Amino acid sequence: MARNRLFSLLVLYPISKIYGMVVGFRNMLFNKGILRQYEPDIPVVVVGNISVGGAGKTPHTEFVVEGLRGDFKIGILSRGYKRHTRGFVLAGSNSGPADIGDEPFQMFRKFGHQGVMVAVCEDRVKGIKMMRDIDPELNLIVMDDAFQHRYVKPTIAIVLTEYSLPAYKDYLLPYGRLREPVKALSRADVVIVTKCPDDMKPVEYSIFKSDFNLFPYQKLLFSRYVYQKPCPLFPESVKPGDTPNLATMGADDTVLAVVGVANPRPFLRYIRSFGVKVKVKRFGDHHNFSQSDMEAIVAKYKTIKTPSSRRPFLLTTEKDAVRLARNPYFPPQLRSVAFFIPIQVELMPTADQPLTTLLKQMLRTHNTLRH
């Protein structure tokens, strides 16, 4: 442990200083207009963070889209991380995670049938222009994970930071997890502390507000995850009434949690809160499950011993479900016991206005100023 700490201080910390200089120089070029930003003729809401790891960008992007889709014709634009395609791809009925990426596919599955366009493109400027060409009636773009993509000038920038490791307690890569210095938060209109505990105390809100020390024009909000009822990974394989009810399970029950997300701790903590035993099969973020992975999952499942007459359940995250449900190697014998747990974002009850209300006010002000 001491050797690792010494290595970090002597090697990683100096590298993080160099990295910070490079990022600072790039931001200076944008701030001075040497690198130009494209400002679309319709509003753009960016949801991102300044650290690596799972701060909750996709659930919060979905929260924004759900709150605004009744007032705007929305297009969602993402990079499409770890997809097997390149360039601009418009999500359609034949699209899968390999075509557009896990998160865009998840959002298309939720909002595509509601008239929300979903597209991916590494070049966000090109992506916005092509989306506008396809549907000139689009009047709002929501960009997922694009705070660092400064070639597009956002109308509203929402930056997320985790409760367990807020940006002001972190360090730049590779010594820490920050992609940019904390002062980059000055470009944000809204900062959201995510994954807050349900029993967060009033004094904690005050401490966060004091430590962030945002400008008066910036808003600081707090959010938590609300887990929904488990949904079958393969509905056709599950009989009515066979859906797991964690509230009725106890210490005699064991479940297998299959997770391939950056930070599975909140998900695992939620399952364990019901008192059940949890065996975990963990994979890397955005993991592409192979046949050998599926065999390892079956082997892990077979180690579960339970006195209950019912078979143990396999539980996974909503993000992992996107890849598992379409995986040709998923073991048939586990289809009837495989479920994912959807999540929803909920804003913590503070004196601040709800996020959707804030966004609508900002967008109305923006439209008024432009016209």
Short mmCIF file of C-alpha atoms in Angstrom, two decimals:
data_model
loop_
_atom_site.label_atom_id
_atom_site.label_comp_id
_atom_site.label_asym_id
_atom_site.label_seq_id
_atom_site.Cartn_x
_atom_site.Cartn_y
_atom_site.Cartn_z
CA MET A 1 0.00 0.00 0.00
CA ALA A 2 2.79 2.42 0.97
CA ARG A 3 4.66 1.51 -2.23
CA ASN A 4 1.60 2.25 -4.36
CA ARG A 5 1.13 5.60 -2.62
CA LEU A 6 4.80 6.47 -3.21
CA PHE A 7 4.49 5.52 -6.90
CA SER A 8 1.41 7.72 -7.24
CA LEU A 9 3.15 10.71 -5.66
CA LEU A 10 6.41 10.34 -7.58
CA VAL A 11 5.05 9.31 -10.99
CA LEU A 12 1.31 9.87 -11.40
CA TYR A 13 1.08 13.21 -9.62
CA PRO A 14 3.70 14.93 -11.85
CA ILE A 15 2.01 13.47 -14.94
CA SER A 16 -1.32 14.88 -13.74
CA LYS A 17 0.32 18.33 -13.53
CA ILE A 18 1.48 18.05 -17.15
CA TYR A 19 -1.97 16.80 -18.16
CA GLY A 20 -3.53 19.81 -16.41
CA MET A 21 -1.30 22.19 -18.36
CA VAL A 22 -2.36 20.60 -21.66
CA VAL A 23 -6.06 20.76 -20.77
CA GLY A 24 -5.66 24.33 -19.53
CA PHE A 25 -3.97 25.37 -22.77
CA ARG A 26 -6.76 23.81 -24.83
CA ASN A 27 -9.42 25.58 -22.79
CA MET A 28 -7.55 28.86 -23.17
CA LEU A 29 -7.65 28.46 -26.97
CA PHE A 30 -11.44 28.09 -26.81
CA ASN A 31 -11.88 30.91 -24.29
CA LYS A 32 -9.92 33.32 -26.52
CA GLY A 33 -11.77 32.23 -29.66
CA ILE A 34 -8.67 30.79 -31.32
CA LEU A 35 -10.48 27.46 -31.48
CA ARG A 36 -13.97 28.31 -32.63
CA GLN A 37 -17.22 27.00 -31.23
CA TYR A 38 -20.24 26.19 -33.37
CA GLU A 39 -23.47 27.71 -32.06
CA PRO A 40 -26.48 25.93 -33.60
CA ASP A 41 -29.67 27.81 -34.48
CA ILE A 42 -31.57 25.74 -31.90
CA PRO A 43 -30.83 25.32 -28.16
CA VAL A 44 -28.40 22.64 -27.03
CA VAL A 45 -28.45 21.14 -23.53
CA VAL A 46 -25.25 19.31 -22.59
CA VAL A 47 -25.18 16.69 -19.81
CA GLY A 48 -21.67 15.73 -18.76
CA ASN A 49 -19.08 15.62 -16.01
CA ILE A 50 -15.45 16.52 -15.43
CA SER A 51 -14.38 13.12 -14.14
CA VAL A 52 -14.12 9.61 -15.54
CA GLY A 53 -16.43 6.92 -14.22
CA GLY A 54 -20.13 6.56 -13.72
CA ALA A 55 -21.59 9.83 -12.41
CA GLY A 56 -24.96 8.96 -13.93
CA LYS A 57 -24.92 10.80 -17.27
CA THR A 58 -27.39 8.53 -19.06
CA PRO A 59 -30.09 8.46 -16.32
CA HIS A 60 -29.82 12.25 -15.98
CA THR A 61 -29.98 12.71 -19.75
CA GLU A 62 -33.15 10.61 -19.72
CA PHE A 63 -34.48 12.73 -16.85
CA VAL A 64 -33.90 15.91 -18.89
CA VAL A 65 -35.51 14.44 -22.02
CA GLU A 66 -38.52 13.15 -20.08
CA GLY A 67 -39.05 16.56 -18.50
CA LEU A 68 -38.78 18.55 -21.74
CA ARG A 69 -40.17 16.30 -24.46
CA GLY A 70 -43.71 17.66 -24.00
CA ASP A 71 -42.51 21.19 -24.82
CA PHE A 72 -39.87 20.52 -27.47
CA LYS A 73 -39.16 18.24 -30.40
CA ILE A 74 -35.96 16.69 -29.09
CA GLY A 75 -32.98 15.02 -30.67
CA ILE A 76 -30.44 13.14 -28.53
CA LEU A 77 -26.86 13.16 -29.81
CA SER A 78 -24.13 10.99 -28.32
CA ARG A 79 -20.67 9.84 -29.31
CA GLY A 80 -21.76 6.20 -29.12
CA TYR A 81 -18.96 4.92 -26.93
CA LYS A 82 -17.61 1.47 -27.87
CA ARG A 83 -19.95 1.03 -30.83
CA HIS A 84 -18.69 -0.98 -33.80
CA THR A 85 -19.50 1.70 -36.36
CA ARG A 86 -18.02 5.06 -37.28
CA GLY A 87 -19.39 8.41 -38.38
CA PHE A 88 -22.99 9.53 -38.17
CA VAL A 89 -25.55 6.81 -37.42
CA LEU A 90 -29.26 7.46 -36.91
CA ALA A 91 -30.97 5.02 -34.56
CA GLY A 92 -33.71 2.97 -36.15
CA SER A 93 -35.79 -0.15 -35.69
CA ASN A 94 -32.89 -2.38 -36.77
CA SER A 95 -30.28 -0.67 -34.58
CA GLY A 96 -28.53 -2.46 -31.73
CA PRO A 97 -25.88 -1.61 -29.13
CA ALA A 98 -23.12 -2.56 -31.58
CA ASP A 99 -24.42 0.04 -34.05
CA ILE A 100 -24.94 3.02 -31.74
CA GLY A 101 -23.54 2.07 -28.32
CA ASP A 102 -25.13 0.89 -25.08
CA GLU A 103 -26.47 4.15 -23.70
CA PRO A 104 -27.86 5.58 -26.97
CA PHE A 105 -29.60 2.26 -27.61
CA GLN A 106 -31.08 2.34 -24.11
CA MET A 107 -32.38 5.88 -24.72
CA PHE A 108 -33.70 4.99 -28.17
CA ARG A 109 -35.58 2.07 -26.66
CA LYS A 110 -37.18 4.45 -24.15
CA PHE A 111 -37.87 7.49 -26.30
CA GLY A 112 -37.69 6.45 -29.96
CA HIS A 113 -41.38 5.53 -30.11
CA GLN A 114 -42.23 8.91 -28.55
CA GLY A 115 -40.84 10.89 -31.49
CA VAL A 116 -37.39 11.59 -30.00
CA MET A 117 -34.60 11.29 -32.55
CA VAL A 118 -31.46 9.49 -31.35
CA ALA A 119 -28.19 9.67 -33.27
CA VAL A 120 -24.47 9.13 -32.68
CA CYS A 121 -21.48 10.86 -34.20
CA GLU A 122 -17.91 11.48 -33.03
CA ASP A 123 -18.04 14.91 -34.67
CA ARG A 124 -20.85 16.60 -32.75
CA VAL A 125 -20.97 19.59 -35.09
CA LYS A 126 -21.53 17.30 -38.06
CA GLY A 127 -24.03 15.27 -36.01
CA ILE A 128 -26.17 18.30 -35.17
CA LYS A 129 -26.18 19.52 -38.76
CA MET A 130 -27.21 16.11 -40.09
CA MET A 131 -29.97 15.75 -37.50
CA ARG A 132 -31.31 19.17 -38.52
CA ASP A 133 -31.19 18.15 -42.19
CA ILE A 134 -33.12 14.96 -41.43
CA ASP A 135 -35.77 16.76 -39.37
CA PRO A 136 -35.85 20.57 -39.68
CA GLU A 137 -38.60 20.65 -37.02
CA LEU A 138 -36.18 19.64 -34.26
CA ASN A 139 -35.99 22.53 -31.82
CA LEU A 140 -33.80 21.12 -29.03
CA ILE A 141 -30.67 18.95 -28.98
CA VAL A 142 -29.65 17.10 -25.82
CA MET A 143 -26.01 16.02 -25.95
CA ASP A 144 -24.89 13.16 -23.73
CA ASP A 145 -21.37 13.24 -22.25
CA ALA A 146 -20.23 16.31 -24.18
CA PHE A 147 -19.04 18.86 -21.61
CA GLN A 148 -15.45 18.49 -22.86
CA HIS A 149 -16.54 18.62 -26.52
CA ARG A 150 -16.17 22.38 -26.73
CA TYR A 151 -16.51 22.65 -30.50
CA VAL A 152 -20.25 22.97 -29.84
CA LYS A 153 -21.34 25.91 -27.71
CA PRO A 154 -24.07 24.72 -25.33
CA THR A 155 -27.08 26.80 -24.42
CA ILE A 156 -27.19 25.08 -21.04
CA ALA A 157 -24.40 22.96 -19.55
CA ILE A 158 -25.30 20.48 -16.80
CA VAL A 159 -22.33 18.94 -14.98
CA LEU A 160 -22.63 15.93 -12.70
CA THR A 161 -20.40 15.02 -9.77
CA GLU A 162 -20.78 12.09 -7.39
CA TYR A 163 -21.72 12.47 -3.74
CA SER A 164 -19.08 9.92 -2.70
CA LEU A 165 -16.24 11.79 -4.47
CA PRO A 166 -17.21 15.36 -5.40
CA ALA A 167 -14.97 17.14 -7.88
CA TYR A 168 -13.44 19.46 -5.30
CA LYS A 169 -12.01 16.44 -3.42
CA ASP A 170 -10.51 14.84 -6.53
CA TYR A 171 -7.34 15.27 -8.61
CA LEU A 172 -6.54 15.37 -12.29
CA LEU A 173 -5.82 12.21 -14.27
CA PRO A 174 -3.94 9.95 -13.82
CA TYR A 175 -3.39 10.75 -10.14
CA GLY A 176 -7.15 11.19 -9.68
CA ARG A 177 -10.24 10.90 -11.87
CA LEU A 178 -10.72 14.47 -13.10
CA ARG A 179 -10.68 15.14 -16.83
CA GLU A 180 -10.46 18.88 -16.18
CA PRO A 181 -9.50 21.10 -13.24
CA VAL A 182 -12.30 21.94 -10.80
CA LYS A 183 -12.34 25.52 -12.10
CA ALA A 184 -13.86 24.13 -15.32
CA LEU A 185 -17.14 24.04 -13.36
CA SER A 186 -17.33 27.78 -14.03
CA ARG A 187 -18.60 26.85 -17.52
CA ALA A 188 -21.56 24.99 -16.02
CA ASP A 189 -25.02 26.46 -15.62
CA VAL A 190 -26.19 23.66 -13.35
CA VAL A 191 -24.11 21.37 -11.12
CA ILE A 192 -25.81 18.24 -9.80
CA VAL A 193 -24.43 16.13 -6.96
CA THR A 194 -25.58 12.63 -7.91
CA LYS A 195 -26.20 9.35 -6.08
CA CYS A 196 -26.99 11.08 -2.81
CA PRO A 197 -28.17 8.92 0.11
CA ASP A 198 -31.86 8.98 0.97
CA ASP A 199 -31.10 10.22 4.49
CA MET A 200 -28.91 13.15 3.44
CA LYS A 201 -28.92 15.73 6.24
CA PRO A 202 -29.55 19.49 5.83
CA VAL A 203 -26.06 20.30 7.08
CA GLU A 204 -24.59 18.26 4.20
CA TYR A 205 -26.36 20.46 1.64
CA SER A 206 -24.79 23.51 3.29
CA ILE A 207 -21.32 21.93 3.28
CA PHE A 208 -21.54 21.06 -0.41
CA LYS A 209 -22.73 24.58 -1.29
CA SER A 210 -19.89 26.11 0.70
CA ASP A 211 -17.22 23.81 -0.75
CA PHE A 212 -18.34 24.22 -4.36
CA ASN A 213 -18.59 28.00 -3.93
CA LEU A 214 -20.36 28.45 -7.27
CA PHE A 215 -21.13 31.78 -8.90
CA PRO A 216 -24.54 33.34 -8.15
CA TYR A 217 -25.78 32.56 -11.68
CA GLN A 218 -25.06 28.83 -11.22
CA LYS A 219 -27.46 26.35 -9.64
CA LEU A 220 -26.45 23.51 -7.35
CA LEU A 221 -28.89 20.59 -7.18
CA PHE A 222 -28.82 17.13 -5.61
CA SER A 223 -30.20 13.88 -6.97
CA ARG A 224 -30.60 10.23 -6.00
CA TYR A 225 -31.50 7.02 -7.76
CA VAL A 226 -34.91 5.47 -7.25
CA TYR A 227 -34.89 1.80 -8.18
CA GLN A 228 -37.96 0.41 -9.89
CA LYS A 229 -39.48 -3.08 -9.88
CA PRO A 230 -37.35 -5.74 -11.59
CA CYS A 231 -38.15 -6.36 -15.25
CA PRO A 232 -37.52 -9.64 -17.10
CA LEU A 233 -34.57 -9.74 -19.43
CA PHE A 234 -36.53 -12.23 -21.55
CA PRO A 235 -40.28 -11.57 -21.01
CA GLU A 236 -41.28 -14.54 -23.15
CA SER A 237 -39.46 -16.90 -20.75
CA VAL A 238 -41.02 -15.63 -17.52
CA LYS A 239 -44.36 -16.86 -16.22
CA PRO A 240 -46.80 -14.39 -14.64
CA GLY A 241 -46.05 -14.03 -10.94
CA ASP A 242 -42.43 -15.19 -11.22
CA THR A 243 -40.94 -11.71 -11.01
CA PRO A 244 -38.69 -11.32 -7.93
CA ASN A 245 -40.00 -9.27 -5.03
CA LEU A 246 -36.94 -8.24 -3.03
CA ALA A 247 -39.12 -6.98 -0.19
CA THR A 248 -40.32 -10.52 0.54
CA MET A 249 -36.85 -12.07 0.36
CA GLY A 250 -34.50 -12.41 3.30
CA ALA A 251 -31.24 -13.78 4.66
CA ASP A 252 -32.01 -17.29 3.38
CA ASP A 253 -32.14 -16.03 -0.20
CA THR A 254 -29.15 -15.46 -2.47
CA VAL A 255 -29.10 -13.67 -5.81
CA LEU A 256 -26.42 -13.43 -8.47
CA ALA A 257 -25.64 -9.86 -9.49
CA VAL A 258 -24.03 -9.51 -12.93
CA VAL A 259 -22.58 -6.02 -13.31
CA GLY A 260 -20.54 -4.37 -16.05
CA VAL A 261 -20.74 -0.69 -15.12
CA ALA A 262 -18.13 1.79 -13.92
CA ASN A 263 -19.49 2.02 -10.38
CA PRO A 264 -21.71 -0.91 -9.32
CA ARG A 265 -21.68 -0.01 -5.62
CA PRO A 266 -25.05 1.80 -5.48
CA PHE A 267 -26.73 -1.07 -7.35
CA LEU A 268 -25.25 -3.71 -5.06
CA ARG A 269 -25.99 -1.62 -1.97
CA TYR A 270 -29.63 -1.40 -3.02
CA ILE A 271 -29.99 -5.17 -3.38
CA ARG A 272 -28.23 -5.86 -0.09
CA SER A 273 -30.51 -3.37 1.70
CA PHE A 274 -33.24 -6.04 1.58
CA GLY A 275 -31.11 -8.42 3.64
CA VAL A 276 -30.49 -10.93 0.86
CA LYS A 277 -27.11 -12.50 0.18
CA VAL A 278 -25.48 -11.32 -3.03
CA LYS A 279 -22.91 -13.13 -5.14
CA VAL A 280 -21.30 -10.81 -7.65
CA LYS A 281 -19.94 -11.48 -11.12
CA ARG A 282 -18.28 -8.25 -12.12
CA PHE A 283 -17.04 -7.13 -15.54
CA GLY A 284 -15.57 -3.90 -16.88
CA ASP A 285 -17.65 -0.94 -17.97
CA HIS A 286 -19.28 -1.43 -21.40
CA HIS A 287 -18.08 -5.04 -21.38
CA ASN A 288 -18.83 -7.07 -24.49
CA PHE A 289 -19.97 -10.41 -23.04
CA SER A 290 -18.36 -13.39 -24.75
CA GLN A 291 -19.31 -17.05 -24.76
CA SER A 292 -16.71 -17.76 -22.08
CA ASP A 293 -18.15 -14.94 -19.98
CA MET A 294 -21.56 -16.57 -20.16
CA GLU A 295 -20.08 -19.90 -19.14
CA ALA A 296 -18.45 -18.17 -16.16
CA ILE A 297 -21.82 -16.65 -15.20
CA VAL A 298 -23.46 -20.09 -15.28
CA ALA A 299 -20.63 -21.54 -13.18
CA LYS A 300 -21.05 -18.76 -10.63
CA TYR A 301 -24.81 -19.26 -10.58
CA LYS A 302 -24.41 -22.98 -9.88
CA THR A 303 -22.42 -22.21 -6.72
CA ILE A 304 -25.45 -20.60 -5.10
CA LYS A 305 -26.94 -22.73 -2.35
CA THR A 306 -30.34 -21.74 -1.01
CA PRO A 307 -32.82 -23.62 1.16
CA SER A 308 -35.66 -21.96 -0.68
CA SER A 309 -37.67 -24.10 -3.07
CA ARG A 310 -37.49 -21.41 -5.77
CA ARG A 311 -34.52 -20.94 -8.05
CA PRO A 312 -32.16 -18.04 -7.28
CA PHE A 313 -32.56 -14.94 -9.41
CA LEU A 314 -29.96 -13.29 -11.64
CA LEU A 315 -30.14 -9.51 -11.34
CA THR A 316 -28.38 -6.95 -13.49
CA THR A 317 -28.40 -3.23 -14.20
CA GLU A 318 -30.50 -1.52 -16.85
CA LYS A 319 -27.33 -0.61 -18.73
CA ASP A 320 -26.05 -4.21 -18.77
CA ALA A 321 -29.48 -5.47 -19.81
CA VAL A 322 -29.05 -3.76 -23.17
CA ARG A 323 -26.13 -6.07 -24.02
CA LEU A 324 -27.21 -9.21 -22.19
CA ALA A 325 -30.72 -9.42 -23.66
CA ARG A 326 -29.35 -9.38 -27.22
CA ASN A 327 -26.39 -11.68 -26.55
CA PRO A 328 -26.57 -14.91 -28.57
CA TYR A 329 -24.58 -16.77 -25.90
CA PHE A 330 -26.92 -16.02 -23.01
CA PRO A 331 -27.58 -19.40 -21.35
CA PRO A 332 -31.13 -20.65 -22.04
CA GLN A 333 -31.36 -22.22 -18.56
CA LEU A 334 -31.06 -18.77 -16.95
CA ARG A 335 -33.53 -16.87 -19.13
CA SER A 336 -36.47 -17.48 -16.79
CA VAL A 337 -34.60 -16.10 -13.75
CA ALA A 338 -32.79 -13.15 -15.35
CA PHE A 339 -34.07 -9.66 -14.49
CA PHE A 340 -32.81 -6.08 -14.64
CA ILE A 341 -33.66 -3.27 -12.24
CA PRO A 342 -34.47 0.06 -13.94
CA ILE A 343 -33.54 3.30 -12.24
CA GLN A 344 -35.03 6.76 -12.25
CA VAL A 345 -33.43 10.01 -11.19
CA GLU A 346 -35.18 11.95 -8.47
CA LEU A 347 -34.15 15.42 -7.32
CA MET A 348 -33.64 15.78 -3.59
CA PRO A 349 -36.15 18.05 -1.85
CA THR A 350 -34.34 21.37 -1.41
CA ALA A 351 -35.48 24.97 -1.61
CA ASP A 352 -34.26 25.19 -5.21
CA GLN A 353 -36.55 24.99 -8.19
CA PRO A 354 -36.96 21.60 -9.89
CA LEU A 355 -34.48 21.00 -12.69
CA THR A 356 -37.12 20.85 -15.41
CA THR A 357 -38.55 24.21 -14.30
CA LEU A 358 -35.06 25.75 -14.30
CA LEU A 359 -34.31 24.42 -17.78
CA LYS A 360 -37.57 25.68 -19.24
CA GLN A 361 -36.93 29.15 -17.78
CA MET A 362 -33.38 29.20 -19.16
CA LEU A 363 -34.53 28.04 -22.59
CA ARG A 364 -37.32 30.64 -22.71
CA THR A 365 -34.80 33.34 -21.80
CA HIS A 366 -32.44 32.08 -24.49
CA ASN A 367 -35.14 32.09 -27.16
CA THR A 368 -36.28 35.56 -26.13
CA LEU A 369 -32.74 36.93 -26.36
CA ARG A 370 -32.17 35.35 -29.79
CA HIS A 371 -35.35 36.82 -31.19
#
